[in-house]
CSV table of C-alpha atoms in Angstrom, one decimal:
chain,number,residue,atom,x,y,z
A,190,UNK,CA,113.0,111.3,128.8
A,191,UNK,CA,115.9,109.4,130.3
A,192,UNK,CA,118.7,111.2,132.0
A,193,UNK,CA,121.2,108.5,131.0
A,194,UNK,CA,121.1,109.7,127.4
A,195,UNK,CA,121.7,113.4,128.1
A,196,UNK,CA,125.1,113.4,126.5
A,197,UNK,CA,123.9,111.9,123.3
A,198,UNK,CA,122.4,114.3,120.7
A,199,UNK,CA,118.6,113.7,120.5
A,200,UNK,CA,118.6,112.8,116.8
A,201,UNK,CA,121.1,110.0,117.4
A,202,UNK,CA,119.0,108.4,120.1
A,203,UNK,CA,116.0,108.8,117.9
A,204,UNK,CA,117.8,107.4,114.9
A,205,UNK,CA,119.0,104.4,116.9
A,206,UNK,CA,115.6,103.5,118.2
A,207,UNK,CA,113.9,104.0,114.8
A,208,UNK,CA,116.5,101.6,113.4
A,209,UNK,CA,115.9,99.0,116.0
A,210,UNK,CA,112.1,99.3,115.5
A,211,UNK,CA,112.6,98.9,111.8
A,212,UNK,CA,114.9,95.9,112.2
A,213,UNK,CA,112.6,94.1,114.6
A,214,UNK,CA,109.5,94.9,112.5
A,215,UNK,CA,111.1,93.8,109.2
A,216,UNK,CA,112.1,90.5,110.8
A,217,UNK,CA,108.7,90.1,112.5
A,218,UNK,CA,106.8,90.6,109.3
A,219,UNK,CA,109.2,88.3,107.5
A,220,UNK,CA,108.6,85.6,110.2
A,221,UNK,CA,104.8,86.0,110.1
A,222,UNK,CA,104.7,85.6,106.3
A,223,UNK,CA,107.2,82.7,106.4
A,224,UNK,CA,104.8,81.0,108.8
A,225,UNK,CA,101.8,81.4,106.4
A,226,UNK,CA,103.7,80.4,103.3
A,227,UNK,CA,105.3,77.3,105.0
A,228,UNK,CA,101.9,76.2,106.3
A,229,UNK,CA,100.5,76.6,102.8
A,230,UNK,CA,103.4,74.8,101.2
A,231,UNK,CA,102.9,72.0,103.7
A,232,UNK,CA,99.8,71.0,101.7
A,233,UNK,CA,102.1,70.3,98.7
A,234,UNK,CA,103.9,67.6,100.7
A,235,UNK,CA,103.8,64.1,99.2
A,236,UNK,CA,103.5,62.4,102.6
A,237,UNK,CA,102.0,63.3,106.0
A,238,UNK,CA,105.3,63.1,107.8
A,239,UNK,CA,106.6,65.8,105.4
A,240,UNK,CA,103.5,67.8,106.0
A,241,UNK,CA,104.1,67.6,109.7
A,242,UNK,CA,107.8,68.5,109.3
A,243,UNK,CA,107.0,71.6,107.3
A,244,UNK,CA,104.3,72.4,109.8
A,245,UNK,CA,106.9,72.3,112.6
A,246,UNK,CA,109.1,74.7,110.8
A,247,UNK,CA,106.2,77.0,110.2
A,248,UNK,CA,105.3,77.0,113.9
A,249,UNK,CA,109.0,77.8,114.8
A,250,UNK,CA,108.8,80.9,112.5
A,251,UNK,CA,105.5,81.9,114.2
A,252,UNK,CA,107.2,81.7,117.7
A,253,UNK,CA,110.0,83.9,116.4
A,254,UNK,CA,107.3,86.4,115.2
A,255,UNK,CA,105.8,86.4,118.7
A,256,UNK,CA,109.1,87.1,120.3
A,257,UNK,CA,109.8,90.0,117.9
A,258,UNK,CA,106.3,91.4,118.3
A,259,UNK,CA,106.5,91.3,122.1
A,260,UNK,CA,109.9,93.0,122.0
A,261,UNK,CA,108.4,95.8,119.8
A,262,UNK,CA,105.6,96.3,122.4
A,263,UNK,CA,108.2,96.3,125.2
A,264,UNK,CA,110.2,99.1,123.6
A,265,UNK,CA,107.0,101.2,123.1
A,266,UNK,CA,106.4,100.6,119.4
A,267,UNK,CA,103.1,99.7,117.8
A,268,UNK,CA,103.9,96.4,116.1
A,269,UNK,CA,101.2,96.9,113.4
A,270,UNK,CA,102.4,100.4,112.4
A,271,UNK,CA,106.0,99.3,112.6
A,272,UNK,CA,105.5,96.3,110.3
A,273,UNK,CA,103.5,98.3,107.7
A,274,UNK,CA,106.5,99.6,105.7
A,275,UNK,CA,107.7,96.0,105.1
A,276,UNK,CA,104.4,94.5,104.0
A,277,UNK,CA,104.7,95.5,100.3
A,278,UNK,CA,108.4,94.4,99.8
A,279,UNK,CA,108.0,91.1,101.7
A,280,UNK,CA,104.7,90.3,100.0
A,281,UNK,CA,106.3,91.1,96.6
A,282,UNK,CA,109.1,88.7,97.4
A,283,UNK,CA,106.6,85.9,98.2
A,284,UNK,CA,104.4,86.6,95.2
A,285,UNK,CA,107.4,86.4,92.9
A,286,UNK,CA,108.7,83.2,94.5
A,287,UNK,CA,105.6,81.1,94.9
A,288,UNK,CA,106.9,77.5,94.7
A,289,UNK,CA,105.4,75.6,91.8
A,290,UNK,CA,105.9,72.3,93.5
A,291,UNK,CA,106.9,70.6,96.7
A,292,UNK,CA,110.7,70.6,96.0
A,293,UNK,CA,110.7,74.3,95.2
A,294,UNK,CA,108.8,74.8,98.5
A,295,UNK,CA,111.5,72.8,100.4
A,296,UNK,CA,114.4,74.7,98.8
A,297,UNK,CA,112.7,78.0,99.6
A,298,UNK,CA,112.1,76.9,103.2
A,299,UNK,CA,115.7,75.8,103.6
A,300,UNK,CA,117.4,78.7,101.9
A,301,UNK,CA,115.1,81.3,103.5
A,302,UNK,CA,115.4,79.9,107.0
A,303,UNK,CA,119.2,79.7,106.5
A,304,UNK,CA,119.7,83.2,105.3
A,305,UNK,CA,117.4,84.5,108.0
A,306,UNK,CA,119.5,82.7,110.7
A,307,UNK,CA,122.8,84.0,109.3
A,308,UNK,CA,121.3,87.5,109.2
A,309,UNK,CA,120.2,87.3,112.8
A,310,UNK,CA,123.7,86.2,113.7
A,311,UNK,CA,125.3,89.1,111.7
A,312,UNK,CA,123.1,91.8,113.2
A,313,UNK,CA,123.5,90.6,116.8
A,314,UNK,CA,126.8,92.6,116.8
A,315,UNK,CA,125.1,95.9,115.9
A,316,UNK,CA,122.2,96.0,118.3
A,317,UNK,CA,121.7,96.9,121.9
A,318,UNK,CA,122.2,94.2,124.6
A,319,UNK,CA,118.5,93.4,125.2
A,320,UNK,CA,117.8,93.1,121.4
A,321,UNK,CA,120.9,90.9,121.2
A,322,UNK,CA,119.5,88.6,123.8
A,323,UNK,CA,116.3,88.3,121.8
A,324,UNK,CA,118.2,87.5,118.7
A,325,UNK,CA,120.2,84.8,120.5
A,326,UNK,CA,117.0,83.1,121.7
A,327,UNK,CA,115.7,83.1,118.1
A,328,UNK,CA,119.1,81.6,117.0
A,329,UNK,CA,118.9,78.8,119.6
A,330,UNK,CA,115.7,77.6,118.0
A,331,UNK,CA,117.1,76.1,114.8
A,332,UNK,CA,117.4,72.8,113.0
A,333,UNK,CA,113.7,72.5,112.1
A,334,UNK,CA,114.7,72.7,108.4
A,335,UNK,CA,117.3,69.9,108.5
A,336,UNK,CA,114.9,67.3,107.1
A,337,UNK,CA,115.0,69.2,103.8
A,338,UNK,CA,118.6,68.1,103.0
A,339,UNK,CA,117.7,64.4,102.8
A,340,UNK,CA,114.5,65.0,100.9
A,341,UNK,CA,116.1,67.2,98.2
A,342,UNK,CA,119.2,64.9,97.8
A,343,UNK,CA,116.8,61.9,97.4
A,344,UNK,CA,114.9,63.7,94.7
A,345,UNK,CA,118.1,64.6,92.8
A,346,UNK,CA,119.3,60.9,93.1
A,347,UNK,CA,116.0,59.8,91.6
A,348,UNK,CA,116.2,62.3,88.7
A,349,UNK,CA,119.4,64.3,88.3
A,350,UNK,CA,117.6,66.9,86.1
A,351,UNK,CA,115.9,68.1,89.3
A,352,UNK,CA,119.3,69.4,90.5
A,353,UNK,CA,119.6,71.8,87.6
A,354,UNK,CA,116.1,73.1,87.9
A,355,UNK,CA,116.4,73.6,91.7
A,356,UNK,CA,119.8,75.3,91.4
A,357,UNK,CA,118.2,77.9,89.0
A,358,UNK,CA,115.3,78.3,91.5
A,359,UNK,CA,117.8,78.9,94.4
A,360,UNK,CA,119.4,81.7,92.3
A,361,UNK,CA,116.0,83.3,91.6
A,362,UNK,CA,115.2,83.2,95.3
A,363,UNK,CA,118.4,85.1,96.2
A,364,UNK,CA,117.9,87.6,93.3
A,365,UNK,CA,114.4,88.4,94.4
A,366,UNK,CA,115.4,88.7,98.0
A,367,UNK,CA,118.3,91.1,97.2
A,368,UNK,CA,116.0,93.2,95.0
A,369,UNK,CA,113.5,93.7,97.7
A,370,UNK,CA,116.2,94.3,100.3
A,371,UNK,CA,117.5,97.1,98.1
A,372,UNK,CA,114.0,98.6,97.9
A,373,UNK,CA,113.8,98.5,101.7
A,374,UNK,CA,117.2,100.0,102.2
A,375,UNK,CA,116.4,102.9,99.8
A,376,UNK,CA,113.1,103.7,101.6
A,377,UNK,CA,114.2,103.3,105.2
A,378,UNK,CA,117.0,105.6,106.2
A,379,UNK,CA,117.0,104.5,109.8
A,380,UNK,CA,117.4,100.9,108.9
A,381,UNK,CA,120.3,101.6,106.6
A,382,UNK,CA,121.9,103.5,109.4
A,383,UNK,CA,122.1,100.5,111.7
A,384,UNK,CA,124.4,98.9,109.2
A,385,UNK,CA,126.2,101.9,107.7
A,386,UNK,CA,127.4,104.5,110.2
A,387,UNK,CA,125.5,103.5,113.3
A,388,UNK,CA,124.9,105.8,116.2
A,389,UNK,CA,126.3,106.7,119.6
A,390,UNK,CA,124.1,104.0,121.2
A,391,UNK,CA,124.7,101.4,118.6
A,392,UNK,CA,128.0,101.5,116.6
A,393,UNK,CA,127.3,100.5,113.0
A,394,UNK,CA,129.5,98.8,110.6
A,395,UNK,CA,131.5,100.8,108.0
A,396,UNK,CA,131.2,100.0,104.3
A,397,UNK,CA,134.2,97.6,104.4
A,398,UNK,CA,132.5,95.6,107.1
A,399,UNK,CA,129.2,95.6,105.2
A,400,UNK,CA,131.1,94.2,102.2
A,401,UNK,CA,132.5,91.5,104.4
A,402,UNK,CA,129.1,90.7,105.9
A,403,UNK,CA,127.6,90.3,102.4
A,404,UNK,CA,130.4,88.0,101.4
A,405,UNK,CA,129.9,85.9,104.6
A,406,UNK,CA,126.2,85.7,103.8
A,407,UNK,CA,126.9,84.7,100.2
A,408,UNK,CA,129.5,82.0,101.2
A,409,UNK,CA,127.1,80.6,103.8
A,410,UNK,CA,124.4,80.4,101.1
A,411,UNK,CA,126.7,78.7,98.7
A,412,UNK,CA,127.6,76.0,101.2
A,413,UNK,CA,124.0,75.6,102.1
A,414,UNK,CA,123.1,75.0,98.4
A,415,UNK,CA,126.1,72.6,98.4
A,416,UNK,CA,124.5,70.6,101.3
A,417,UNK,CA,121.4,70.2,99.2
A,418,UNK,CA,123.5,68.9,96.3
A,419,UNK,CA,122.9,72.2,94.3
A,420,UNK,CA,125.3,74.7,92.8
A,421,UNK,CA,124.6,78.2,94.0
B,158,UNK,CA,100.3,39.5,124.9
B,159,UNK,CA,99.3,41.0,128.3
B,160,UNK,CA,98.0,38.7,131.0
B,161,UNK,CA,95.8,41.4,132.4
B,162,UNK,CA,93.4,41.2,129.4
B,163,UNK,CA,93.1,37.3,129.6
B,164,UNK,CA,89.4,37.4,130.5
B,165,UNK,CA,88.5,39.7,127.7
B,166,UNK,CA,87.8,38.1,124.3
B,167,UNK,CA,90.6,38.9,121.9
B,168,UNK,CA,88.4,40.5,119.2
B,169,UNK,CA,87.1,43.0,121.8
B,170,UNK,CA,90.6,44.1,122.9
B,171,UNK,CA,91.5,44.4,119.2
B,172,UNK,CA,88.3,46.3,118.4
B,173,UNK,CA,88.9,48.7,121.2
B,174,UNK,CA,92.5,49.5,120.3
B,175,UNK,CA,91.5,49.9,116.6
B,176,UNK,CA,88.8,52.3,117.7
B,177,UNK,CA,91.2,54.4,119.8
B,178,UNK,CA,93.7,54.5,116.9
B,179,UNK,CA,90.9,55.6,114.6
B,180,UNK,CA,89.7,58.2,117.0
B,181,UNK,CA,93.2,59.7,117.7
B,182,UNK,CA,94.1,59.5,114.0
B,183,UNK,CA,90.9,61.2,112.8
B,184,UNK,CA,91.4,64.0,115.3
B,185,UNK,CA,95.1,64.3,114.5
B,186,UNK,CA,94.4,64.7,110.7
B,187,UNK,CA,91.6,67.1,111.5
B,188,UNK,CA,94.0,69.3,113.6
B,189,UNK,CA,96.8,69.1,111.0
B,190,UNK,CA,94.5,70.3,108.3
B,191,UNK,CA,92.9,72.9,110.6
B,192,UNK,CA,96.4,74.3,111.1
B,193,UNK,CA,97.1,74.6,107.4
B,194,UNK,CA,93.7,76.1,106.6
B,195,UNK,CA,93.8,78.6,109.4
B,196,UNK,CA,97.3,79.7,108.5
B,197,UNK,CA,96.1,80.2,104.9
B,198,UNK,CA,93.0,82.1,106.0
B,199,UNK,CA,95.2,84.3,108.1
B,200,UNK,CA,96.3,85.9,104.8
B,201,UNK,CA,92.7,87.1,104.2
B,202,UNK,CA,92.9,89.1,107.5
B,203,UNK,CA,92.2,92.9,107.0
B,204,UNK,CA,94.8,93.9,109.7
B,205,UNK,CA,98.1,92.4,111.0
B,206,UNK,CA,96.8,91.9,114.6
B,207,UNK,CA,94.0,89.7,113.1
B,208,UNK,CA,96.6,87.8,111.0
B,209,UNK,CA,98.5,87.2,114.2
B,210,UNK,CA,95.4,86.1,116.1
B,211,UNK,CA,94.5,83.6,113.5
B,212,UNK,CA,98.1,82.4,113.4
B,213,UNK,CA,98.0,81.8,117.1
B,214,UNK,CA,94.8,79.7,116.7
B,215,UNK,CA,96.6,77.7,113.9
B,216,UNK,CA,99.6,77.1,116.1
B,217,UNK,CA,97.4,75.8,118.9
B,218,UNK,CA,95.8,73.3,116.5
B,219,UNK,CA,99.2,72.2,115.4
B,220,UNK,CA,100.3,71.5,119.0
B,221,UNK,CA,97.1,69.4,119.4
B,222,UNK,CA,98.2,67.5,116.3
B,223,UNK,CA,101.6,66.9,117.8
B,224,UNK,CA,100.0,65.6,121.1
B,225,UNK,CA,97.7,63.2,119.2
B,226,UNK,CA,100.5,62.1,116.9
B,227,UNK,CA,102.8,61.3,119.9
B,228,UNK,CA,100.0,59.4,121.5
B,229,UNK,CA,99.6,57.2,118.4
B,230,UNK,CA,103.3,56.4,118.4
B,231,UNK,CA,103.1,55.6,122.1
B,232,UNK,CA,100.4,53.0,121.6
B,233,UNK,CA,102.3,51.4,118.8
B,234,UNK,CA,100.4,52.8,115.8
B,235,UNK,CA,102.0,54.3,112.7
B,236,UNK,CA,100.5,57.8,112.6
B,237,UNK,CA,100.8,58.1,108.8
B,238,UNK,CA,99.0,54.8,108.1
B,239,UNK,CA,96.4,55.6,110.9
B,240,UNK,CA,95.6,59.0,109.4
B,241,UNK,CA,95.3,57.8,105.8
B,242,UNK,CA,91.6,56.7,106.0
B,243,UNK,CA,90.6,60.2,107.1
B,244,UNK,CA,92.5,62.2,104.5
B,245,UNK,CA,89.7,62.0,101.8
B,246,UNK,CA,86.7,62.9,104.0
B,247,UNK,CA,88.6,65.7,105.9
B,248,UNK,CA,90.0,67.1,102.7
B,249,UNK,CA,86.6,66.9,101.0
B,250,UNK,CA,85.1,68.9,104.0
B,251,UNK,CA,87.7,71.6,103.5
B,252,UNK,CA,87.4,71.8,99.7
B,253,UNK,CA,83.6,72.2,100.0
B,254,UNK,CA,84.0,74.8,102.7
B,255,UNK,CA,86.8,77.1,101.4
B,256,UNK,CA,85.9,80.5,102.9
B,257,UNK,CA,85.3,83.1,100.2
B,258,UNK,CA,86.3,86.0,102.5
B,259,UNK,CA,87.8,86.8,105.9
B,260,UNK,CA,84.5,86.7,107.8
B,261,UNK,CA,83.6,83.2,106.4
B,262,UNK,CA,87.1,82.2,107.5
B,263,UNK,CA,86.5,83.5,111.0
B,264,UNK,CA,83.1,81.8,111.4
B,265,UNK,CA,84.6,78.5,110.1
B,266,UNK,CA,87.5,78.8,112.6
B,267,UNK,CA,85.2,79.6,115.6
B,268,UNK,CA,82.5,77.0,114.7
B,269,UNK,CA,85.1,74.3,113.8
B,270,UNK,CA,87.2,74.9,116.9
B,271,UNK,CA,84.1,75.0,119.1
B,272,UNK,CA,82.6,71.7,117.7
B,273,UNK,CA,86.0,70.0,118.0
B,274,UNK,CA,86.3,71.1,121.6
B,275,UNK,CA,82.8,69.9,122.5
B,276,UNK,CA,83.5,66.6,120.7
B,277,UNK,CA,86.8,66.1,122.7
B,278,UNK,CA,84.7,66.7,125.9
B,279,UNK,CA,82.0,64.2,124.9
B,280,UNK,CA,84.4,61.4,123.9
B,281,UNK,CA,86.5,61.7,127.0
B,282,UNK,CA,83.9,59.6,128.8
B,283,UNK,CA,84.3,56.7,126.4
B,284,UNK,CA,88.1,56.3,126.2
B,285,UNK,CA,90.7,54.7,128.3
B,286,UNK,CA,92.3,56.7,131.2
B,287,UNK,CA,95.5,57.7,129.4
B,288,UNK,CA,93.7,58.8,126.2
B,289,UNK,CA,91.3,60.7,128.5
B,290,UNK,CA,94.4,62.5,130.0
B,291,UNK,CA,95.5,63.5,126.5
B,292,UNK,CA,92.0,64.8,125.7
B,293,UNK,CA,92.0,66.9,128.8
B,294,UNK,CA,95.3,68.5,128.0
B,295,UNK,CA,93.9,69.4,124.6
B,296,UNK,CA,90.8,70.8,126.3
B,297,UNK,CA,92.8,73.0,128.6
B,298,UNK,CA,94.4,74.8,125.6
B,299,UNK,CA,91.3,76.8,124.6
B,300,UNK,CA,90.2,80.4,124.1
B,301,UNK,CA,92.4,81.1,121.1
B,302,UNK,CA,89.2,81.7,119.0
B,303,UNK,CA,87.6,84.2,121.4
B,304,UNK,CA,88.7,87.2,119.3
B,305,UNK,CA,86.3,86.0,116.6
B,306,UNK,CA,83.2,87.0,118.6
B,307,UNK,CA,84.1,90.7,118.6
B,308,UNK,CA,85.2,90.7,115.0
B,309,UNK,CA,82.0,89.1,113.6
B,310,UNK,CA,79.7,91.2,115.8
B,311,UNK,CA,81.4,94.4,114.6
B,312,UNK,CA,81.0,93.3,111.0
B,313,UNK,CA,77.2,92.7,111.5
B,314,UNK,CA,76.8,96.0,113.3
B,315,UNK,CA,78.4,97.7,110.3
B,316,UNK,CA,76.2,95.8,107.8
B,317,UNK,CA,73.3,93.8,109.1
B,318,UNK,CA,73.0,91.8,105.8
B,319,UNK,CA,76.3,90.1,106.8
B,320,UNK,CA,74.5,88.4,109.6
B,321,UNK,CA,72.1,86.6,107.1
B,322,UNK,CA,74.9,85.5,104.8
B,323,UNK,CA,77.1,84.2,107.7
B,324,UNK,CA,74.1,82.3,109.3
B,325,UNK,CA,73.7,80.4,106.0
B,326,UNK,CA,77.4,79.8,105.9
B,327,UNK,CA,77.3,78.3,109.5
B,328,UNK,CA,74.5,75.9,108.4
B,329,UNK,CA,76.5,74.9,105.4
B,330,UNK,CA,79.6,74.1,107.5
B,331,UNK,CA,77.6,71.9,109.8
B,332,UNK,CA,75.8,70.1,106.9
B,333,UNK,CA,79.2,69.4,105.2
B,334,UNK,CA,80.7,68.2,108.5
B,335,UNK,CA,77.8,65.8,109.2
B,336,UNK,CA,77.9,64.4,105.7
B,337,UNK,CA,81.6,63.6,106.0
B,338,UNK,CA,81.2,62.3,109.5
B,339,UNK,CA,78.5,59.9,108.2
B,340,UNK,CA,80.9,58.8,105.4
B,341,UNK,CA,83.6,58.0,108.1
B,342,UNK,CA,81.2,56.2,110.3
B,343,UNK,CA,80.0,54.0,107.4
B,344,UNK,CA,83.6,53.1,106.5
B,345,UNK,CA,85.1,52.6,109.9
B,346,UNK,CA,83.4,49.9,111.9
B,347,UNK,CA,85.9,50.2,114.8
B,348,UNK,CA,85.3,53.9,115.2
B,349,UNK,CA,81.5,53.5,115.2
B,350,UNK,CA,81.9,50.9,117.9
B,351,UNK,CA,83.5,53.4,120.3
B,352,UNK,CA,80.3,55.2,120.3
B,353,UNK,CA,77.7,52.5,119.8
B,354,UNK,CA,78.1,49.3,121.8
B,355,UNK,CA,81.6,49.7,123.0
B,356,UNK,CA,83.9,47.0,124.3
B,357,UNK,CA,84.7,45.4,127.6
B,358,UNK,CA,87.8,47.7,127.9
B,359,UNK,CA,85.8,50.7,126.9
B,360,UNK,CA,82.1,50.8,127.5
B,361,UNK,CA,80.3,52.6,124.7
B,362,UNK,CA,77.2,54.6,124.7
B,363,UNK,CA,73.9,53.1,123.7
B,364,UNK,CA,71.8,54.7,121.0
B,365,UNK,CA,69.8,56.8,123.5
B,366,UNK,CA,73.1,58.3,124.8
B,367,UNK,CA,74.3,58.9,121.2
B,368,UNK,CA,71.0,60.8,120.6
B,369,UNK,CA,71.6,62.9,123.7
B,370,UNK,CA,75.2,63.6,122.7
B,371,UNK,CA,74.1,64.9,119.3
B,372,UNK,CA,71.5,67.1,120.9
B,373,UNK,CA,74.1,68.5,123.3
B,374,UNK,CA,76.5,69.2,120.4
B,375,UNK,CA,73.7,70.8,118.4
B,376,UNK,CA,72.7,73.0,121.4
B,377,UNK,CA,76.3,74.1,122.0
B,378,UNK,CA,76.6,74.9,118.3
B,379,UNK,CA,73.3,77.0,118.4
B,380,UNK,CA,74.5,79.0,121.4
B,381,UNK,CA,77.9,79.5,119.8
B,382,UNK,CA,76.3,80.9,116.7
B,383,UNK,CA,74.2,83.1,119.0
B,384,UNK,CA,77.3,84.5,120.6
B,385,UNK,CA,78.5,85.5,117.1
B,386,UNK,CA,75.1,87.2,116.6
B,387,UNK,CA,73.9,84.6,114.1
B,388,UNK,CA,70.9,82.3,114.0
B,389,UNK,CA,72.0,78.6,113.7
């Protein structure tokens, strides 16, 4: 439709916008489910201030969902249809990582929120300027999970065995997240293209860069677990 | 402490501020649990737009909780301690009215949100000016439950038996709410005083006015059920 894209082969423009739709929709559904799970986990809290703190984090995730949803509408996508392919993998992740107690819920909230934030930062280099702006406004709204550090460290001080159990739990969270991410990457060509290869509109990373990105994400996760007093 | 209250017997000032703390704390805990239950019920939604709509309603309840909580801090109360007496009755209400499906969740959201809104409006006459201002800002943030009307009416059109089942459910919700409200009124003298008798600072309603208030709440509930296509 637009004359500006005349030089770009049609399949590239299509590929690019499919990829952005996939990316925004995957993040949107991730935020929507994070909101529901965090609100549910808030009921496990031992005190009302902790319930409120987890509630605040849940509300922040919901506002990210709203931003992503509005962006999908703006670029002409149907948010419901766009999110559909990510329902099964994201729901599978949550059903395999339902916290059995309050501390597992906290670690999941902190690790999940942290990895999501790092991922937003990483992808901001590979998306078009207006998507990048959206990603930056999501990134500015952080810090809601900081209360977790004190709570988890206090629990480990009170009973050091808790540290071993939660470290295992952290590894399980990452393992399940990676296995669902692989499932998504295998099913969604367009999404994989954002990262590997890219398009004329949106230059992607090469495999070396992907490798670096994964090692940055892993390092950030390791230091996040360290802040909680856990070995990754 | 304040010279302005010198003419007012001490127990009256005390009674009055206890009552305001009780009122704000009861509403705060009600909003906090409404947030968690609505976010949980959002998972029962048949489509993602409905999940999002229920999520929006949940977030609105959380922001009311935050306003009430801040107000408690401003008037020198400890929100956690103040909410404690209302945990058991409010939790009992929710455990006795856990929706067994999406439509029951919708009716609970609509009826609960509606009764809460009416109650905020009723009490605004009996509280001090700055509490009244808070109540009005909560009242301005309404309409998030309007989507329920279409959804419930559509379900009844598709299967008229649904109407009978949901009408019974509506009666059960009100019955459980009244029985918990009676429990609270019996336990909390200060709170009962806001409505019956009142204080020099805050004139209460007499029994005739209380009767009128209950009939206004009941009438509003009946017409709300009518809007859903249900007999109250």
